[in-house]
Each structure stands twice: as C-alpha cells, then as structure tokens.
PDB file of C-alpha atoms in Angstrom:
ATOM      1  CA  MET B  54     -53.731  30.516-206.628  1.00 47.00           C
ATOM      2  CA  SER B  55     -55.158  30.888-203.030  1.00 47.00           C
ATOM      3  CA  SER B  56     -53.584  27.716-201.442  1.00 47.00           C
ATOM      4  CA  SER B  57     -50.374  28.709-203.027  1.00 46.00           C
ATOM      5  CA  THR B  58     -50.798  32.470-200.894  1.00 47.00           C
ATOM      6  CA  SER B  59     -51.545  30.690-198.349  1.00 46.00           C
ATOM      7  CA  SER B  60     -48.920  28.455-197.852  1.00 46.00           C
ATOM      8  CA  LEU B  61     -46.763  31.843-198.690  1.00 47.00           C
ATOM      9  CA  SER B  62     -48.087  33.673-195.545  1.00 51.00           C
ATOM     10  CA  THR B  63     -48.609  30.978-193.138  1.00 55.00           C
ATOM     11  CA  PRO B  64     -44.792  30.540-191.033  1.00 54.00           C
ATOM     12  CA  SER B  65     -42.773  27.262-190.909  1.00 56.00           C
ATOM     13  CA  ASP B  66     -42.495  25.017-188.332  1.00 55.00           C
ATOM     14  CA  LYS B  67     -39.138  26.547-187.218  1.00 53.00           C
ATOM     15  CA  ASP B  68     -40.176  30.026-187.480  1.00 55.00           C
ATOM     16  CA  LYS B  69     -42.899  28.656-184.856  1.00 52.00           C
ATOM     17  CA  ASP B  70     -40.293  27.517-182.233  1.00 53.00           C
ATOM     18  CA  LYS B  71     -38.144  30.595-183.064  1.00 52.00           C
ATOM     19  CA  THR B  72     -41.328  32.836-182.240  1.00 54.00           C
ATOM     20  CA  SER B  73     -42.068  30.815-179.315  1.00 56.00           C
ATOM     21  CA  ARG B  74     -39.512  30.318-177.599  1.00 55.00           C
ATOM     22  CA  PRO B  75     -38.785  32.877-174.295  1.00 54.00           C
ATOM     23  CA  LYS B  76     -35.454  34.567-174.609  1.00 55.00           C
ATOM     24  CA  PRO B  77     -32.588  33.927-172.622  1.00 54.00           C
ATOM     25  CA  THR B  78     -32.684  35.865-169.240  1.00 52.00           C
ATOM     26  CA  SER B  79     -29.404  37.983-168.831  1.00 52.00           C
ATOM     27  CA  THR B  80     -27.143  37.371-166.165  1.00 53.00           C
ATOM     28  CA  SER B  81     -25.214  40.336-166.299  1.00 57.00           C
ATOM     29  CA  SER B  82     -26.825  41.866-162.931  1.00 62.00           C
ATOM     30  CA  PHE B  83     -26.260  38.981-160.899  1.00 65.00           C
ATOM     31  CA  PRO B  84     -22.519  39.338-160.065  1.00 76.00           C
ATOM     32  CA  THR B  85     -22.957  43.093-159.389  1.00 78.00           C
ATOM     33  CA  LEU B  86     -25.776  42.181-156.741  1.00 78.00           C
ATOM     34  CA  TYR B  87     -23.236  39.395-155.622  1.00 76.00           C
ATOM     35  CA  ILE B  88     -20.809  41.550-154.690  1.00 78.00           C
ATOM     36  CA  LEU B  89     -22.448  44.219-152.665  1.00 78.00           C
ATOM     37  CA  PHE B  90     -24.277  41.677-151.021  1.00 77.00           C
ATOM     38  CA  VAL B  91     -20.982  40.862-149.590  1.00 77.00           C
ATOM     39  CA  LEU B  92     -19.606  44.252-149.303  1.00 75.00           C
ATOM     40  CA  ILE B  93     -22.294  44.325-147.321  1.00 78.00           C
ATOM     41  CA  PHE B  94     -22.103  41.808-145.372  1.00 74.00           C
ATOM     42  CA  LEU B  95     -18.611  42.814-144.430  1.00 73.00           C
ATOM     43  CA  ILE B  96     -18.995  46.099-143.818  1.00 74.00           C
ATOM     44  CA  ALA B  97     -21.626  45.116-140.760  1.00 75.00           C
ATOM     45  CA  LEU B  98     -19.429  42.433-139.132  1.00 75.00           C
ATOM     46  CA  PHE B  99     -16.560  44.798-139.336  1.00 72.00           C
ATOM     47  CA  PRO B 100     -16.875  48.067-139.251  1.00 75.00           C
ATOM     48  CA  PRO B 101     -13.752  49.064-138.381  1.00 77.00           C
ATOM     49  CA  LEU B 102     -12.082  47.722-141.334  1.00 71.00           C
ATOM     50  CA  PHE B 103     -14.284  49.702-143.523  1.00 71.00           C
ATOM     51  CA  HIS B 104     -13.753  52.377-141.660  1.00 74.00           C
ATOM     52  CA  ALA B 105      -9.478  52.327-141.977  1.00 75.00           C
ATOM     53  CA  LEU B 106      -9.623  51.756-145.739  1.00 73.00           C
ATOM     54  CA  TRP B 107     -12.653  54.606-146.099  1.00 73.00           C
ATOM     55  CA  THR B 108     -10.290  57.121-144.324  1.00 77.00           C
ATOM     56  CA  LEU B 109      -6.622  55.337-145.665  1.00 75.00           C
ATOM     57  CA  PRO B 110      -6.414  57.987-148.433  1.00 77.00           C
ATOM     58  CA  PHE B 111      -7.487  60.981-146.412  1.00 71.00           C
ATOM     59  CA  LYS B 112      -4.321  60.018-143.983  1.00 73.00           C
ATOM     60  CA  LEU B 113      -2.015  59.158-146.659  1.00 74.00           C
ATOM     61  CA  LEU B 114      -3.147  62.600-148.547  1.00 74.00           C
ATOM     62  CA  LEU B 115      -3.173  64.849-145.193  1.00 70.00           C
ATOM     63  CA  PRO B 116      -1.493  62.897-142.547  1.00 66.00           C
ATOM     64  CA  SER B 117      -1.510  66.629-140.466  1.00 61.00           C
ATOM     65  CA  THR B 118      -4.536  67.918-141.030  1.00 59.00           C
ATOM     66  CA  TYR B 119      -6.782  64.625-140.791  1.00 56.00           C
ATOM     67  CA  SER B 120      -5.233  63.745-136.989  1.00 56.00           C
ATOM     68  CA  SER B 121      -5.549  67.087-136.325  1.00 51.00           C
ATOM     69  CA  SER B 122      -9.406  67.956-137.070  1.00 51.00           C
ATOM     70  CA  LEU B 123      -9.960  64.131-135.057  1.00 51.00           C
ATOM     71  CA  SER B 124      -8.068  64.463-132.044  1.00 49.00           C
ATOM     72  CA  PRO B 125      -9.046  62.384-128.844  1.00 48.00           C
ATOM     73  CA  ALA B 126      -8.806  65.811-127.205  1.00 46.00           C
ATOM     74  CA  ARG B 127     -11.261  67.554-129.197  1.00 47.00           C
ATOM     75  CA  TYR B 128     -13.447  64.705-129.503  1.00 43.00           C
ATOM     76  CA  THR B 129     -13.512  63.236-125.976  1.00 49.00           C
ATOM     77  CA  LYS B 130     -17.045  63.145-124.709  1.00 54.00           C
ATOM     78  CA  PRO B 131     -17.067  64.878-121.246  1.00 52.00           C
ATOM     79  CA  ALA B 132     -18.348  62.832-118.289  1.00 52.00           C
ATOM     80  CA  ILE B 133     -21.921  62.839-117.313  1.00 66.00           C
ATOM     81  CA  MET B 134     -21.107  60.817-113.900  1.00 74.00           C
ATOM     82  CA  SER B 135     -19.613  62.915-110.357  1.00 83.00           C
ATOM     83  CA  TRP B 136     -18.448  60.378-108.167  1.00 89.00           C
ATOM     84  CA  THR B 137     -18.032  61.164-103.901  1.00 91.00           C
ATOM     85  CA  GLN B 138     -16.433  58.603-101.195  1.00 95.00           C
ATOM     86  CA  LYS B 139     -15.682  59.364 -97.765  1.00 96.00           C
ATOM     87  CA  THR B 140     -15.058  56.988 -94.610  1.00 97.00           C
ATOM     88  CA  ILE B 141     -17.234  57.324 -91.513  1.00 97.00           C
ATOM     89  CA  SER B 142     -16.989  55.461 -88.212  1.00 97.00           C
ATOM     90  CA  LEU B 143     -20.410  54.279 -86.850  1.00 97.00           C
ATOM     91  CA  PRO B 144     -20.627  54.613 -82.549  1.00 95.00           C
ATOM     92  CA  SER B 145     -19.361  51.263 -81.345  1.00 96.00           C
ATOM     93  CA  LYS B 146     -21.996  49.036 -79.954  1.00 96.00           C
ATOM     94  CA  SER B 147     -22.167  45.204 -78.863  1.00 95.00           C
ATOM     95  CA  ARG B 148     -24.528  42.890 -80.808  1.00 95.00           C
ATOM     96  CA  GLY B 149     -27.768  44.428 -81.380  1.00 96.00           C
ATOM     97  CA  SER B 150     -29.420  46.278 -84.336  1.00 96.00           C
ATOM     98  CA  TYR B 151     -29.109  49.994 -84.213  1.00 97.00           C
ATOM     99  CA  LEU B 152     -30.863  53.062 -86.167  1.00 97.00           C
ATOM    100  CA  ILE B 153     -28.178  54.695 -87.842  1.00 97.00           C
ATOM    101  CA  THR B 154     -29.550  57.136 -90.610  1.00 97.00           C
ATOM    102  CA  ASP B 155     -29.736  60.261 -88.895  1.00 97.00           C
ATOM    103  CA  HIS B 156     -25.654  59.490 -87.730  1.00 97.00           C
ATOM    104  CA  ILE B 157     -25.003  58.562 -91.766  1.00 97.00           C
ATOM    105  CA  VAL B 158     -27.204  61.418 -93.001  1.00 97.00           C
ATOM    106  CA  SER B 159     -25.144  64.377 -90.253  1.00 96.00           C
ATOM    107  CA  SER B 160     -22.197  62.670 -91.668  1.00 96.00           C
ATOM    108  CA  ILE B 161     -22.425  63.122 -95.373  1.00 95.00           C
ATOM    109  CA  PRO B 162     -23.647  66.850 -95.511  1.00 93.00           C
ATOM    110  CA  GLU B 163     -22.822  67.136 -98.796  1.00 91.00           C
ATOM    111  CA  ILE B 164     -26.031  64.947 -99.923  1.00 93.00           C
ATOM    112  CA  LYS B 165     -28.137  68.688 -99.729  1.00 92.00           C
ATOM    113  CA  SER B 166     -26.179  69.872-102.620  1.00 89.00           C
ATOM    114  CA  TYR B 167     -27.228  66.326-104.816  1.00 91.00           C
ATOM    115  CA  LYS B 168     -30.533  66.862-107.077  1.00 90.00           C
ATOM    116  CA  VAL B 169     -30.434  62.796-108.455  1.00 93.00           C
ATOM    117  CA  GLY B 170     -28.347  60.592-106.814  1.00 94.00           C
ATOM    118  CA  LEU B 171     -27.399  57.098-105.075  1.00 96.00           C
ATOM    119  CA  LEU B 172     -25.804  56.621-101.988  1.00 97.00           C
ATOM    120  CA  ASN B 173     -24.135  53.302-101.688  1.00 98.00           C
ATOM    121  CA  LEU B 174     -23.069  52.814 -97.897  1.00 98.00           C
ATOM    122  CA  PHE B 175     -20.014  49.545 -97.442  1.00 98.00           C
ATOM    123  CA  VAL B 176     -19.153  48.543 -93.929  1.00 98.00           C
ATOM    124  CA  GLN B 177     -15.744  47.021 -94.290  1.00 98.00           C
ATOM    125  CA  HIS B 178     -16.147  43.643 -91.659  1.00 97.00           C
ATOM    126  CA  THR B 179     -17.535  40.956 -91.787  1.00 96.00           C
ATOM    127  CA  SER B 180     -19.007  40.188 -88.377  1.00 97.00           C
ATOM    128  CA  CYS B 181     -21.473  42.645 -89.099  1.00 98.00           C
ATOM    129  CA  ALA B 182     -23.892  44.344 -90.987  1.00 98.00           C
ATOM    130  CA  LEU B 183     -26.104  46.826 -93.509  1.00 98.00           C
ATOM    131  CA  SER B 184     -29.576  46.482 -93.470  1.00 98.00           C
ATOM    132  CA  LEU B 185     -32.769  48.931 -94.354  1.00 97.00           C
ATOM    133  CA  ASN B 186     -35.646  47.932 -92.259  1.00 97.00           C
ATOM    134  CA  GLU B 187     -37.986  49.321 -89.859  1.00 95.00           C
ATOM    135  CA  ASN B 188     -37.421  52.659 -88.230  1.00 95.00           C
ATOM    136  CA  TRP B 189     -40.175  53.271 -85.627  1.00 94.00           C
ATOM    137  CA  ASP B 190     -40.784  50.508 -83.451  1.00 95.00           C
ATOM    138  CA  GLU B 191     -37.764  49.464 -81.386  1.00 94.00           C
ATOM    139  CA  ASP B 192     -39.098  45.522 -81.205  1.00 96.00           C
ATOM    140  CA  VAL B 193     -38.150  44.955 -84.441  1.00 97.00           C
ATOM    141  CA  ARG B 194     -35.134  45.347 -84.114  1.00 97.00           C
ATOM    142  CA  ALA B 195     -34.327  43.371 -81.232  1.00 96.00           C
ATOM    143  CA  ASP B 196     -36.782  40.753 -82.966  1.00 97.00           C
ATOM    144  CA  MET B 197     -34.404  40.435 -85.592  1.00 97.00           C
ATOM    145  CA  SER B 198     -31.177  39.614 -83.841  1.00 96.00           C
ATOM    146  CA  ASP B 199     -32.978  37.257 -81.899  1.00 96.00           C
ATOM    147  CA  ALA B 200     -34.167  35.698 -85.279  1.00 97.00           C
ATOM    148  CA  LEU B 201     -30.818  35.844 -86.323  1.00 97.00           C
ATOM    149  CA  ASP B 202     -29.421  34.394 -83.158  1.00 96.00           C
ATOM    150  CA  ARG B 203     -32.162  31.186 -83.886  1.00 96.00           C
ATOM    151  CA  ILE B 204     -30.446  30.862 -87.083  1.00 96.00           C
ATOM    152  CA  ALA B 205     -26.834  30.916 -86.017  1.00 96.00           C
ATOM    153  CA  PRO B 206     -26.558  30.006 -82.434  1.00 95.00           C
ATOM    154  CA  GLU B 207     -23.949  29.606 -80.688  1.00 93.00           C
ATOM    155  CA  ASP B 208     -21.701  26.919 -80.411  1.00 87.00           C
ATOM    156  CA  LYS B 209     -21.538  26.279 -76.924  1.00 86.00           C
ATOM    157  CA  LYS B 210     -20.937  22.267 -77.254  1.00 84.00           C
ATOM    158  CA  GLY B 211     -18.195  22.868 -80.051  1.00 83.00           C
ATOM    159  CA  GLU B 212     -20.452  20.640 -82.179  1.00 87.00           C
ATOM    160  CA  LEU B 213     -21.642  23.199 -84.905  1.00 91.00           C
ATOM    161  CA  TYR B 214     -18.416  24.860 -86.438  1.00 93.00           C
ATOM    162  CA  ARG B 215     -14.637  24.272 -86.727  1.00 92.00           C
ATOM    163  CA  HIS B 216     -13.540  27.941 -86.780  1.00 92.00           C
ATOM    164  CA  SER B 217     -13.919  29.507 -83.673  1.00 88.00           C
ATOM    165  CA  ALA B 218     -10.260  31.626 -83.203  1.00 89.00           C
ATOM    166  CA  GLU B 219     -12.513  34.981 -81.343  1.00 90.00           C
ATOM    167  CA  GLY B 220     -14.955  33.184 -79.230  1.00 91.00           C
ATOM    168  CA  LEU B 221     -17.726  31.540 -79.586  1.00 92.00           C
ATOM    169  CA  ASP B 222     -19.512  34.043 -81.346  1.00 93.00           C
ATOM    170  CA  ASP B 223     -16.906  34.473 -83.749  1.00 94.00           C
ATOM    171  CA  MET B 224     -18.591  32.110 -86.683  1.00 96.00           C
ATOM    172  CA  PRO B 225     -22.433  32.930 -86.118  1.00 96.00           C
ATOM    173  CA  ALA B 226     -21.059  36.361 -86.348  1.00 97.00           C
ATOM    174  CA  HIS B 227     -19.900  35.428 -89.906  1.00 97.00           C
ATOM    175  CA  ILE B 228     -23.178  33.747 -90.964  1.00 97.00           C
ATOM    176  CA  LYS B 229     -24.839  36.557 -89.642  1.00 97.00           C
ATOM    177  CA  SER B 230     -23.259  39.209 -91.797  1.00 98.00           C
ATOM    178  CA  ALA B 231     -23.819  36.945 -95.040  1.00 97.00           C
ATOM    179  CA  LEU B 232     -26.847  36.528 -94.326  1.00 97.00           C
ATOM    180  CA  VAL B 233     -28.332  40.227 -94.258  1.00 98.00           C
ATOM    181  CA  GLY B 234     -25.432  41.776 -96.003  1.00 97.00           C
ATOM    182  CA  ALA B 235     -22.646  44.329 -96.276  1.00 98.00           C
ATOM    183  CA  THR B 236     -24.296  47.182 -98.318  1.00 98.00           C
ATOM    184  CA  VAL B 237     -27.244  49.487 -99.278  1.00 98.00           C
ATOM    185  CA  THR B 238     -27.599  51.630-101.896  1.00 98.00           C
ATOM    186  CA  ILE B 239     -30.377  54.420-101.074  1.00 97.00           C
ATOM    187  CA  PRO B 240     -31.456  57.270-103.754  1.00 97.00           C
ATOM    188  CA  ILE B 241     -30.499  60.663-103.497  1.00 95.00           C
ATOM    189  CA  THR B 242     -33.693  63.000-104.630  1.00 94.00           C
ATOM    190  CA  ASN B 243     -33.287  66.953-104.117  1.00 93.00           C
ATOM    191  CA  GLY B 244     -30.782  66.264-101.535  1.00 93.00           C
ATOM    192  CA  LYS B 245     -32.373  64.094 -99.591  1.00 95.00           C
ATOM    193  CA  LEU B 246     -32.298  60.144 -99.089  1.00 97.00           C
ATOM    194  CA  ASN B 247     -35.190  59.016-100.678  1.00 97.00           C
ATOM    195  CA  THR B 248     -36.270  56.230 -98.649  1.00 97.00           C
ATOM    196  CA  GLY B 249     -39.805  55.017 -97.458  1.00 96.00           C
ATOM    197  CA  THR B 250     -41.729  56.593 -94.745  1.00 95.00           C
ATOM    198  CA  TRP B 251     -41.372  53.277 -92.524  1.00 96.00           C
ATOM    199  CA  GLN B 252     -36.738  52.568 -93.574  1.00 97.00           C
ATOM    200  CA  GLY B 253     -34.212  53.273 -91.948  1.00 98.00           C
ATOM    201  CA  ILE B 254     -30.252  52.572 -91.931  1.00 98.00           C
ATOM    202  CA  TRP B 255     -29.937  49.448 -89.496  1.00 98.00           C
ATOM    203  CA  TYR B 256     -26.113  48.889 -88.124  1.00 98.00           C
ATOM    204  CA  LEU B 257     -26.277  45.291 -86.986  1.00 98.00           C
ATOM    205  CA  GLU B 258     -23.298  44.265 -84.368  1.00 98.00           C
ATOM    206  CA  PHE B 259     -23.127  40.280 -84.099  1.00 97.00           C
ATOM    207  CA  ARG B 260     -19.581  40.300 -81.788  1.00 96.00           C
ATOM    208  CA  ALA B 261     -20.338  40.590 -78.079  1.00 94.00           C
ATOM    209  CA  SER B 262     -18.152  42.549 -76.872  1.00 94.00           C
ATOM    210  CA  LYS B 263     -17.791  46.152 -78.860  1.00 95.00           C
ATOM    211  CA  HIS B 264     -16.296  47.293 -81.831  1.00 93.00           C
ATOM    212  CA  SER B 265     -15.340  50.244 -83.982  1.00 94.00           C
ATOM    213  CA  ARG B 266     -17.051  50.078 -87.237  1.00 97.00           C
ATOM    214  CA  LYS B 267     -16.334  51.713 -90.559  1.00 98.00           C
ATOM    215  CA  VAL B 268     -18.469  52.369 -93.572  1.00 98.00           C
ATOM    216  CA  VAL B 269     -17.510  53.740 -96.964  1.00 98.00           C
ATOM    217  CA  ALA B 270     -20.304  56.227 -98.570  1.00 98.00           C
ATOM    218  CA  THR B 271     -19.879  56.443-102.032  1.00 97.00           C
ATOM    219  CA  ILE B 272     -21.997  59.017-103.940  1.00 95.00           C
ATOM    220  CA  GLN B 273     -23.022  59.328-107.829  1.00 91.00           C
ATOM    221  CA  ASP B 274     -24.353  61.276-108.921  1.00 83.00           C
ATOM    222  CA  ARG B 275     -24.869  63.223-112.614  1.00 71.00           C
ATOM    223  CA  PRO B 276     -22.809  67.272-112.690  1.00 53.00           C
ATOM    224  CA  THR B 277     -25.032  70.517-112.375  1.00 52.00           C
ATOM    225  CA  LYS B 278     -25.369  72.393-115.373  1.00 49.00           C
ATOM    226  CA  VAL B 279     -22.687  74.705-114.582  1.00 45.00           C
ATOM    227  CA  GLU B 280     -20.276  71.382-114.084  1.00 49.00           C
ATOM    228  CA  PHE B 281     -21.106  70.108-117.313  1.00 48.00           C
ATOM    229  CA  THR B 282     -21.194  73.651-119.286  1.00 50.00           C
ATOM    230  CA  THR B 283     -17.461  74.142-118.313  1.00 51.00           C
ATOM    231  CA  THR B 284     -16.301  70.428-119.066  1.00 50.00           C
ATOM    232  CA  LEU B 285     -17.794  70.931-122.264  1.00 50.00           C
ATOM    233  CA  MET B 286     -15.944  74.079-122.899  1.00 52.00           C
ATOM    234  CA  GLN B 287     -12.404  73.460-121.686  1.00 55.00           C
ATOM    235  CA  GLN B 288     -13.034  69.787-124.647  1.00 53.00           C
ATOM    236  CA  ALA B 289     -13.200  72.406-126.954  1.00 54.00           C
ATOM    237  CA  LEU B 290     -10.111  74.223-126.244  1.00 53.00           C
ATOM    238  CA  GLY B 291      -8.080  70.998-126.121  1.00 54.00           C
ATOM    239  CA  ASP B 292      -7.892  70.339-122.424  1.00 51.00           C
ATOM    240  CA  THR B 293      -6.603  67.308-122.106  1.00 45.00           C
ATOM    241  CA  ASP B 294      -6.308  67.168-118.379  1.00 46.00           C
ATOM    242  CA  ILE B 295     -10.227  66.662-117.420  1.00 42.00           C
ATOM    243  CA  PRO B 296     -10.381  64.041-115.127  1.00 41.00           C
TER     244      PRO B 296
END
C-alpha cells in the first residue's frame, strides 16, 4: 500500500521536464525599446526636423496666432557689442621707429567713455608697420631700425631682389612690414589703454623719404546699461529697425 501511494505522489519524468524548463522570456518590450532608441537618435541628429514636425499641427490649426507669437522682431536677441571706427592720419616721417601713443590717444577721445573694450589699430600701407614695444629709452627704437636694416638691407648691387620699382628701399620696406605686422590690438579698461608700464605704440617707417600714413582705429566694447535697456525695450515693442 505504501509503495503504491509513493508511486502516485512521485511526479513523472514528463512533469519534471515541464517544471524544470525555464519560461520563455517575453519579447514584446524589444520593439518598443528599439523604436524609442531610433527616435532619440533622430532627434539628436536632426533637431530642426523634430521641431518642424512637432510644431506642424500648431501651424496648421492656428497659423496667424502661431506666426505672430514667434515673430523675429519679438524674439531677436539684443546686440551685446558695439563698434566705433575712425581713420587717423600719422605725422609724415622718414625711415625710423617712432612712439605714437599720445598721438593715438589724443586722436580717439572716445576711449575715455569705454569701461571695457578693445582698440585695434590697422595701418593701410605695405612699407611701414605698427608694434607694441619699449616706450622709455629712445635707443631701443634706433636699435630696432638698425636691426631691421641688417635683416633686409638695401640692394645696391641689384643681386638680392627683383622688385625695385620705387627705389632701393622699396623691397626691403615690404619685407620689414611683413615681419613686424600692420596691426596691434590693445585692451581698454576704465577709459584708458591697458598697456604695460613700459609698453608704447610704435609706428615704424621703412621708406627713406617721408610718407603720409593712415591708421584705421576700431573700438569694440559692450554697450552701457542704458543702451542695453533701450535695446530690450525697443525689441519688446516690435521695433524691427534696430541695427
């Protein structure tokens, strides 16, 4: 009797296989994750396309309201920089290096009105240069001119240069101009040029005879609080004539 009872209570091999076999994992979530991944990928690569699709129903249903609420005049960012530019004539000089800091500052009184900005000076010629260098000892300027003459000497024998249309000093002047440069940029702080103690603005003339030279001065600065507030008010009122 006991043996028959035990045989009834003991599960068969087939039942054991059913209970021990792992249940199949549901794959219904895989397509959802795949679609979500593809959408995120497309949004990351093509944000304008996503924005266009997202706003399309609003444009179709409420065209006038939608276009007026997002008009460029209302949402145009205000300018955060202002510019000032003028041309300065330099005193006519023959070959040499000259300190022109005071001449530049006196020619641009607007510098005093800028709290933070940049002054860029650009000479409009190919046989002179601008530089920042020693502002105290005149011997430094004389030595600089002599050194540049040794680097690019005049071609008295006609063996060094091809170009000599305006004289022996013509091509050497172009070489020196390329080496030194035609521009300098100086920070403006609290209405003054923020140069070092021994720094000054140099004008280097490389032609033997006197020449008239012009320098374009450009100042970039942030607008004052009054200017910035006025710009915001104009744009809030829809003024599209703001530069």
